[in-house]
Structures are given as structure tokens and as C-alpha cells.
Amino acid sequence: MPETISAEMSANIWKILVAPGDAVEEETPLIIMESMKMEIPVLAESAGVVVALRVAEGDMVNAGQPLIDITTD
């Protein structure tokens, strides 16, 4: 079952650093969000494979909104 990583705060999706099928390690930067001119990295919580992106660059997200699904090892 995939693990869903959600936004911790309201922000814009500035840059997506991974794609479905990419293998990631714990602490790998997945997405860079931007809020009030600050860049906020979203990191993988564990090693796994990216299953799905639920956002696109330029999207505005709210706190708690799902961003990315990862299957864990």
C-alpha cells in the first residue's frame, strides 16, 4: 500500500524533483514548495518508489493536501 505525503502548510508547488517510477531514499527531496518567498523542501519519509504525483508545478496547495504517493521498501 502506498504511503501518501501531504503538504504541511499552504504553499505553491515551485518544483517537482521526481517522477513516477523513480526510486528514492529516506530524506530525498521530492518537491520544493514556495511560501512567502521561502523554499520549503518536501522530503521522502522512507525509501521507496514514487507511484503517483498528485500535484503539478504551479499548483496552490492547502495544509493536509496529498502531494505524492510512494511505495515503501
PDB file of N, CA and C in Angstrom:
ATOM      1  N   MET A   1       0.843  -1.188   0.000  1.00  0.00           N
ATOM      2  CA  MET A   1       0.000   0.000   0.000  1.00  0.00           C
ATOM      3  C   MET A   1       0.884   1.246   0.000  1.00  0.00           C
ATOM      4  N   PRO A   2       0.604   2.200  -0.873  1.00  0.00           N
ATOM      5  CA  PRO A   2       1.457   3.392  -0.943  1.00  0.00           C
ATOM      6  C   PRO A   2       1.301   4.280   0.290  1.00  0.00           C
ATOM      7  N   GLU A   3       2.378   4.972   0.586  1.00  0.00           N
ATOM      8  CA  GLU A   3       2.388   5.988   1.633  1.00  0.00           C
ATOM      9  C   GLU A   3       2.131   7.321   0.943  1.00  0.00           C
ATOM     10  N   THR A   4       1.212   8.113   1.477  1.00  0.00           N
ATOM     11  CA  THR A   4       0.916   9.424   0.901  1.00  0.00           C
ATOM     12  C   THR A   4       1.597  10.499   1.724  1.00  0.00           C
ATOM     13  N   ILE A   5       2.332  11.363   1.044  1.00  0.00           N
ATOM     14  CA  ILE A   5       2.970  12.510   1.703  1.00  0.00           C
ATOM     15  C   ILE A   5       2.102  13.728   1.399  1.00  0.00           C
ATOM     16  N   SER A   6       1.731  14.442   2.446  1.00  0.00           N
ATOM     17  CA  SER A   6       0.839  15.594   2.312  1.00  0.00           C
ATOM     18  C   SER A   6       1.560  16.888   2.655  1.00  0.00           C
ATOM     19  N   ALA A   7       0.992  17.990   2.200  1.00  0.00           N
ATOM     20  CA  ALA A   7       1.554  19.314   2.479  1.00  0.00           C
ATOM     21  C   ALA A   7       1.406  19.635   3.960  1.00  0.00           C
ATOM     22  N   GLU A   8       2.455  20.170   4.552  1.00  0.00           N
ATOM     23  CA  GLU A   8       2.414  20.570   5.961  1.00  0.00           C
ATOM     24  C   GLU A   8       1.856  21.979   6.129  1.00  0.00           C
ATOM     25  N   MET A   9       1.800  22.731   5.031  1.00  0.00           N
ATOM     26  CA  MET A   9       1.305  24.105   5.089  1.00  0.00           C
ATOM     27  C   MET A   9       0.777  24.506   3.714  1.00  0.00           C
ATOM     28  N   SER A  10       0.037  25.588   3.651  1.00  0.00           N
ATOM     29  CA  SER A  10      -0.423  26.123   2.374  1.00  0.00           C
ATOM     30  C   SER A  10       0.756  26.764   1.662  1.00  0.00           C
ATOM     31  N   ALA A  11       0.913  26.453   0.374  1.00  0.00           N
ATOM     32  CA  ALA A  11       2.047  26.968  -0.392  1.00  0.00           C
ATOM     33  C   ALA A  11       1.815  26.700  -1.874  1.00  0.00           C
ATOM     34  N   ASN A  12       2.715  27.220  -2.699  1.00  0.00           N
ATOM     35  CA  ASN A  12       2.726  26.929  -4.129  1.00  0.00           C
ATOM     36  C   ASN A  12       3.717  25.808  -4.395  1.00  0.00           C
ATOM     37  N   ILE A  13       3.402  24.946  -5.365  1.00  0.00           N
ATOM     38  CA  ILE A  13       4.348  23.922  -5.795  1.00  0.00           C
ATOM     39  C   ILE A  13       5.300  24.604  -6.762  1.00  0.00           C
ATOM     40  N   TRP A  14       6.537  24.803  -6.344  1.00  0.00           N
ATOM     41  CA  TRP A  14       7.509  25.520  -7.165  1.00  0.00           C
ATOM     42  C   TRP A  14       8.225  24.572  -8.120  1.00  0.00           C
ATOM     43  N   LYS A  15       8.680  23.415  -7.617  1.00  0.00           N
ATOM     44  CA  LYS A  15       9.426  22.494  -8.469  1.00  0.00           C
ATOM     45  C   LYS A  15       9.190  21.061  -7.995  1.00  0.00           C
ATOM     46  N   ILE A  16       8.961  20.170  -8.957  1.00  0.00           N
ATOM     47  CA  ILE A  16       8.839  18.742  -8.686  1.00  0.00           C
ATOM     48  C   ILE A  16      10.143  18.088  -9.128  1.00  0.00           C
ATOM     49  N   LEU A  17      10.780  17.364  -8.215  1.00  0.00           N
ATOM     50  CA  LEU A  17      12.119  16.825  -8.448  1.00  0.00           C
ATOM     51  C   LEU A  17      12.131  15.345  -8.831  1.00  0.00           C
ATOM     52  N   VAL A  18      10.986  14.672  -8.759  1.00  0.00           N
ATOM     53  CA  VAL A  18      10.905  13.239  -9.051  1.00  0.00           C
ATOM     54  C   VAL A  18       9.755  12.970 -10.001  1.00  0.00           C
ATOM     55  N   ALA A  19       9.727  11.745 -10.537  1.00  0.00           N
ATOM     56  CA  ALA A  19       8.659  11.318 -11.435  1.00  0.00           C
ATOM     57  C   ALA A  19       8.212   9.919 -11.027  1.00  0.00           C
ATOM     58  N   PRO A  20       6.993   9.515 -11.412  1.00  0.00           N
ATOM     59  CA  PRO A  20       6.571   8.148 -11.112  1.00  0.00           C
ATOM     60  C   PRO A  20       7.590   7.134 -11.633  1.00  0.00           C
ATOM     61  N   GLY A  21       7.880   6.139 -10.789  1.00  0.00           N
ATOM     62  CA  GLY A  21       8.868   5.124 -11.140  1.00  0.00           C
ATOM     63  C   GLY A  21      10.248   5.382 -10.562  1.00  0.00           C
ATOM     64  N   ASP A  22      10.496   6.608 -10.095  1.00  0.00           N
ATOM     65  CA  ASP A  22      11.802   6.938  -9.511  1.00  0.00           C
ATOM     66  C   ASP A  22      11.959   6.266  -8.142  1.00  0.00           C
ATOM     67  N   ALA A  23      13.117   5.661  -7.917  1.00  0.00           N
ATOM     68  CA  ALA A  23      13.457   5.131  -6.598  1.00  0.00           C
ATOM     69  C   ALA A  23      14.021   6.268  -5.762  1.00  0.00           C
ATOM     70  N   VAL A  24      13.593   6.347  -4.504  1.00  0.00           N
ATOM     71  CA  VAL A  24      14.075   7.397  -3.613  1.00  0.00           C
ATOM     72  C   VAL A  24      14.542   6.786  -2.297  1.00  0.00           C
ATOM     73  N   GLU A  25      15.470   7.471  -1.660  1.00  0.00           N
ATOM     74  CA  GLU A  25      15.960   7.077  -0.341  1.00  0.00           C
ATOM     75  C   GLU A  25      15.304   7.984   0.703  1.00  0.00           C
ATOM     76  N   GLU A  26      15.369   7.575   1.954  1.00  0.00           N
ATOM     77  CA  GLU A  26      14.870   8.420   3.032  1.00  0.00           C
ATOM     78  C   GLU A  26      15.569   9.776   2.973  1.00  0.00           C
ATOM     79  N   GLU A  27      14.806  10.843   3.170  1.00  0.00           N
ATOM     80  CA  GLU A  27      15.302  12.225   3.167  1.00  0.00           C
ATOM     81  C   GLU A  27      15.585  12.774   1.762  1.00  0.00           C
ATOM     82  N   THR A  28      15.267  12.034   0.697  1.00  0.00           N
ATOM     83  CA  THR A  28      15.425  12.549  -0.668  1.00  0.00           C
ATOM     84  C   THR A  28      14.440  13.698  -0.886  1.00  0.00           C
ATOM     85  N   PRO A  29      14.896  14.854  -1.386  1.00  0.00           N
ATOM     86  CA  PRO A  29      13.952  15.930  -1.726  1.00  0.00           C
ATOM     87  C   PRO A  29      13.054  15.490  -2.884  1.00  0.00           C
ATOM     88  N   LEU A  30      11.750  15.651  -2.710  1.00  0.00           N
ATOM     89  CA  LEU A  30      10.770  15.240  -3.717  1.00  0.00           C
ATOM     90  C   LEU A  30      10.156  16.438  -4.432  1.00  0.00           C
ATOM     91  N   ILE A  31       9.800  17.424  -3.662  1.00  0.00           N
ATOM     92  CA  ILE A  31       9.100  18.609  -4.160  1.00  0.00           C
ATOM     93  C   ILE A  31       9.649  19.816  -3.405  1.00  0.00           C
ATOM     94  N   ILE A  32       9.721  20.957  -4.092  1.00  0.00           N
ATOM     95  CA  ILE A  32      10.052  22.223  -3.438  1.00  0.00           C
ATOM     96  C   ILE A  32       8.799  23.087  -3.488  1.00  0.00           C
ATOM     97  N   MET A  33       8.314  23.446  -2.308  1.00  0.00           N
ATOM     98  CA  MET A  33       7.173  24.351  -2.231  1.00  0.00           C
ATOM     99  C   MET A  33       7.704  25.754  -1.941  1.00  0.00           C
ATOM    100  N   GLU A  34       6.888  26.767  -2.253  1.00  0.00           N
ATOM    101  CA  GLU A  34       7.285  28.157  -2.009  1.00  0.00           C
ATOM    102  C   GLU A  34       6.139  28.865  -1.300  1.00  0.00           C
ATOM    103  N   SER A  35       6.498  29.557  -0.229  1.00  0.00           N
ATOM    104  CA  SER A  35       5.523  30.352   0.506  1.00  0.00           C
ATOM    105  C   SER A  35       6.232  31.570   1.068  1.00  0.00           C
ATOM    106  N   MET A  36       5.694  32.742   0.796  1.00  0.00           N
ATOM    107  CA  MET A  36       6.268  33.995   1.295  1.00  0.00           C
ATOM    108  C   MET A  36       7.748  34.119   0.970  1.00  0.00           C
ATOM    109  N   LYS A  37       8.112  33.761  -0.262  1.00  0.00           N
ATOM    110  CA  LYS A  37       9.486  33.861  -0.781  1.00  0.00           C
ATOM    111  C   LYS A  37      10.453  32.863  -0.132  1.00  0.00           C
ATOM    112  N   MET A  38       9.930  31.905   0.628  1.00  0.00           N
ATOM    113  CA  MET A  38      10.774  30.874   1.231  1.00  0.00           C
ATOM    114  C   MET A  38      10.558  29.555   0.501  1.00  0.00           C
ATOM    115  N   GLU A  39      11.642  28.824   0.273  1.00  0.00           N
ATOM    116  CA  GLU A  39      11.556  27.499  -0.337  1.00  0.00           C
ATOM    117  C   GLU A  39      11.459  26.462   0.771  1.00  0.00           C
ATOM    118  N   ILE A  40      10.462  25.579   0.652  1.00  0.00           N
ATOM    119  CA  ILE A  40      10.229  24.547   1.659  1.00  0.00           C
ATOM    120  C   ILE A  40      10.350  23.188   0.982  1.00  0.00           C
ATOM    121  N   PRO A  41      11.399  22.404   1.286  1.00  0.00           N
ATOM    122  CA  PRO A  41      11.525  21.088   0.665  1.00  0.00           C
ATOM    123  C   PRO A  41      10.578  20.080   1.309  1.00  0.00           C
ATOM    124  N   VAL A  42      10.026  19.202   0.470  1.00  0.00           N
ATOM    125  CA  VAL A  42       9.242  18.063   0.942  1.00  0.00           C
ATOM    126  C   VAL A  42      10.132  16.843   0.739  1.00  0.00           C
ATOM    127  N   LEU A  43      10.450  16.138   1.835  1.00  0.00           N
ATOM    128  CA  LEU A  43      11.399  15.034   1.794  1.00  0.00           C
ATOM    129  C   LEU A  43      10.696  13.688   1.918  1.00  0.00           C
ATOM    130  N   ALA A  44      11.294  12.659   1.310  1.00  0.00           N
ATOM    131  CA  ALA A  44      10.786  11.298   1.469  1.00  0.00           C
ATOM    132  C   ALA A  44      10.957  10.888   2.927  1.00  0.00           C
ATOM    133  N   GLU A  45       9.916  10.298   3.492  1.00  0.00           N
ATOM    134  CA  GLU A  45       9.972   9.869   4.884  1.00  0.00           C
ATOM    135  C   GLU A  45      10.643   8.514   5.029  1.00  0.00           C
ATOM    136  N   SER A  46      10.718   7.755   3.933  1.00  0.00           N
ATOM    137  CA  SER A  46      11.385   6.452   3.932  1.00  0.00           C
ATOM    138  C   SER A  46      11.770   6.113   2.495  1.00  0.00           C
ATOM    139  N   ALA A  47      12.592   5.087   2.336  1.00  0.00           N
ATOM    140  CA  ALA A  47      12.996   4.656   0.999  1.00  0.00           C
ATOM    141  C   ALA A  47      11.811   3.995   0.298  1.00  0.00           C
ATOM    142  N   GLY A  48      11.752   4.122  -1.016  1.00  0.00           N
ATOM    143  CA  GLY A  48      10.673   3.511  -1.784  1.00  0.00           C
ATOM    144  C   GLY A  48      10.709   3.936  -3.230  1.00  0.00           C
ATOM    145  N   VAL A  49       9.571   3.771  -3.900  1.00  0.00           N
ATOM    146  CA  VAL A  49       9.430   4.127  -5.310  1.00  0.00           C
ATOM    147  C   VAL A  49       8.229   5.060  -5.452  1.00  0.00           C
ATOM    148  N   VAL A  50       8.401   6.145  -6.193  1.00  0.00           N
ATOM    149  CA  VAL A  50       7.314   7.092  -6.445  1.00  0.00           C
ATOM    150  C   VAL A  50       6.254   6.397  -7.302  1.00  0.00           C
ATOM    151  N   VAL A  51       5.032   6.383  -6.809  1.00  0.00           N
ATOM    152  CA  VAL A  51       3.920   5.749  -7.524  1.00  0.00           C
ATOM    153  C   VAL A  51       3.126   6.793  -8.316  1.00  0.00           C
ATOM    154  N   ALA A  52       2.828   7.932  -7.658  1.00  0.00           N
ATOM    155  CA  ALA A  52       1.992   8.940  -8.316  1.00  0.00           C
ATOM    156  C   ALA A  52       2.276  10.323  -7.763  1.00  0.00           C
ATOM    157  N   LEU A  53       2.207  11.309  -8.639  1.00  0.00           N
ATOM    158  CA  LEU A  53       2.246  12.715  -8.244  1.00  0.00           C
ATOM    159  C   LEU A  53       0.812  13.214  -8.241  1.00  0.00           C
ATOM    160  N   ARG A  54       0.412  13.899  -7.206  1.00  0.00           N
ATOM    161  CA  ARG A  54      -0.965  14.392  -7.104  1.00  0.00           C
ATOM    162  C   ARG A  54      -1.059  15.889  -7.352  1.00  0.00           C
ATOM    163  N   VAL A  55       0.077  16.513  -7.677  1.00  0.00           N
ATOM    164  CA  VAL A  55       0.130  17.952  -7.934  1.00  0.00           C
ATOM    165  C   VAL A  55       1.020  18.208  -9.145  1.00  0.00           C
ATOM    166  N   ALA A  56       0.956  19.434  -9.649  1.00  0.00           N
ATOM    167  CA  ALA A  56       1.810  19.864 -10.759  1.00  0.00           C
ATOM    168  C   ALA A  56       2.497  21.163 -10.357  1.00  0.00           C
ATOM    169  N   GLU A  57       3.601  21.458 -11.017  1.00  0.00           N
ATOM    170  CA  GLU A  57       4.302  22.721 -10.745  1.00  0.00           C
ATOM    171  C   GLU A  57       3.340  23.877 -10.994  1.00  0.00           C
ATOM    172  N   GLY A  58       3.338  24.829 -10.064  1.00  0.00           N
ATOM    173  CA  GLY A  58       2.461  25.993 -10.166  1.00  0.00           C
ATOM    174  C   GLY A  58       1.164  25.852  -9.384  1.00  0.00           C
ATOM    175  N   ASP A  59       0.833  24.628  -8.942  1.00  0.00           N
ATOM    176  CA  ASP A  59      -0.389  24.421  -8.163  1.00  0.00           C
ATOM    177  C   ASP A  59      -0.272  25.101  -6.802  1.00  0.00           C
ATOM    178  N   MET A  60      -1.398  25.588  -6.301  1.00  0.00           N
ATOM    179  CA  MET A  60      -1.500  26.080  -4.926  1.00  0.00           C
ATOM    180  C   MET A  60      -2.093  24.948  -4.108  1.00  0.00           C
ATOM    181  N   VAL A  61      -1.461  24.599  -2.987  1.00  0.00           N
ATOM    182  CA  VAL A  61      -1.962  23.516  -2.137  1.00  0.00           C
ATOM    183  C   VAL A  61      -2.263  24.033  -0.735  1.00  0.00           C
ATOM    184  N   ASN A  62      -3.140  23.327  -0.064  1.00  0.00           N
ATOM    185  CA  ASN A  62      -3.505  23.656   1.310  1.00  0.00           C
ATOM    186  C   ASN A  62      -2.863  22.662   2.265  1.00  0.00           C
ATOM    187  N   ALA A  63      -2.729  23.047   3.509  1.00  0.00           N
ATOM    188  CA  ALA A  63      -2.192  22.138   4.521  1.00  0.00           C
ATOM    189  C   ALA A  63      -3.019  20.864   4.540  1.00  0.00           C
ATOM    190  N   GLY A  64      -2.332  19.724   4.546  1.00  0.00           N
ATOM    191  CA  GLY A  64      -3.006  18.437   4.579  1.00  0.00           C
ATOM    192  C   GLY A  64      -3.344  17.853   3.220  1.00  0.00           C
ATOM    193  N   GLN A  65      -3.154  18.623   2.166  1.00  0.00           N
ATOM    194  CA  GLN A  65      -3.474  18.134   0.819  1.00  0.00           C
ATOM    195  C   GLN A  65      -2.434  17.106   0.368  1.00  0.00           C
ATOM    196  N   PRO A  66      -2.864  15.948  -0.173  1.00  0.00           N
ATOM    197  CA  PRO A  66      -1.907  14.942  -0.659  1.00  0.00           C
ATOM    198  C   PRO A  66      -1.065  15.485  -1.813  1.00  0.00           C
ATOM    199  N   LEU A  67       0.249  15.181  -1.764  1.00  0.00           N
ATOM    200  CA  LEU A  67       1.182  15.644  -2.791  1.00  0.00           C
ATOM    201  C   LEU A  67       1.722  14.510  -3.654  1.00  0.00           C
ATOM    202  N   ILE A  68       2.085  13.398  -3.017  1.00  0.00           N
ATOM    203  CA  ILE A  68       2.811  12.344  -3.719  1.00  0.00           C
ATOM    204  C   ILE A  68       2.568  11.012  -3.006  1.00  0.00           C
ATOM    205  N   ASP A  69       2.520   9.928  -3.778  1.00  0.00           N
ATOM    206  CA  ASP A  69       2.373   8.584  -3.221  1.00  0.00           C
ATOM    207  C   ASP A  69       3.678   7.813  -3.491  1.00  0.00           C
ATOM    208  N   ILE A  70       4.140   7.097  -2.449  1.00  0.00           N
ATOM    209  CA  ILE A  70       5.372   6.324  -2.538  1.00  0.00           C
ATOM    210  C   ILE A  70       5.111   4.930  -1.948  1.00  0.00           C
ATOM    211  N   THR A  71       5.538   3.883  -2.655  1.00  0.00           N
ATOM    212  CA  THR A  71       5.525   2.556  -2.046  1.00  0.00           C
ATOM    213  C   THR A  71       6.817   2.421  -1.259  1.00  0.00           C
ATOM    214  N   THR A  72       6.727   1.904  -0.061  1.00  0.00           N
ATOM    215  CA  THR A  72       7.906   1.801   0.792  1.00  0.00           C
ATOM    216  C   THR A  72       8.506   0.414   0.732  1.00  0.00           C
ATOM    217  N   ASP A  73       9.809   0.334   0.948  1.00  0.00           N
ATOM    218  CA  ASP A  73      10.526  -0.942   0.935  1.00  0.00           C
ATOM    219  C   ASP A  73      10.147  -1.786   2.140  1.00  0.00           C
TER     220      ASP A  73
END
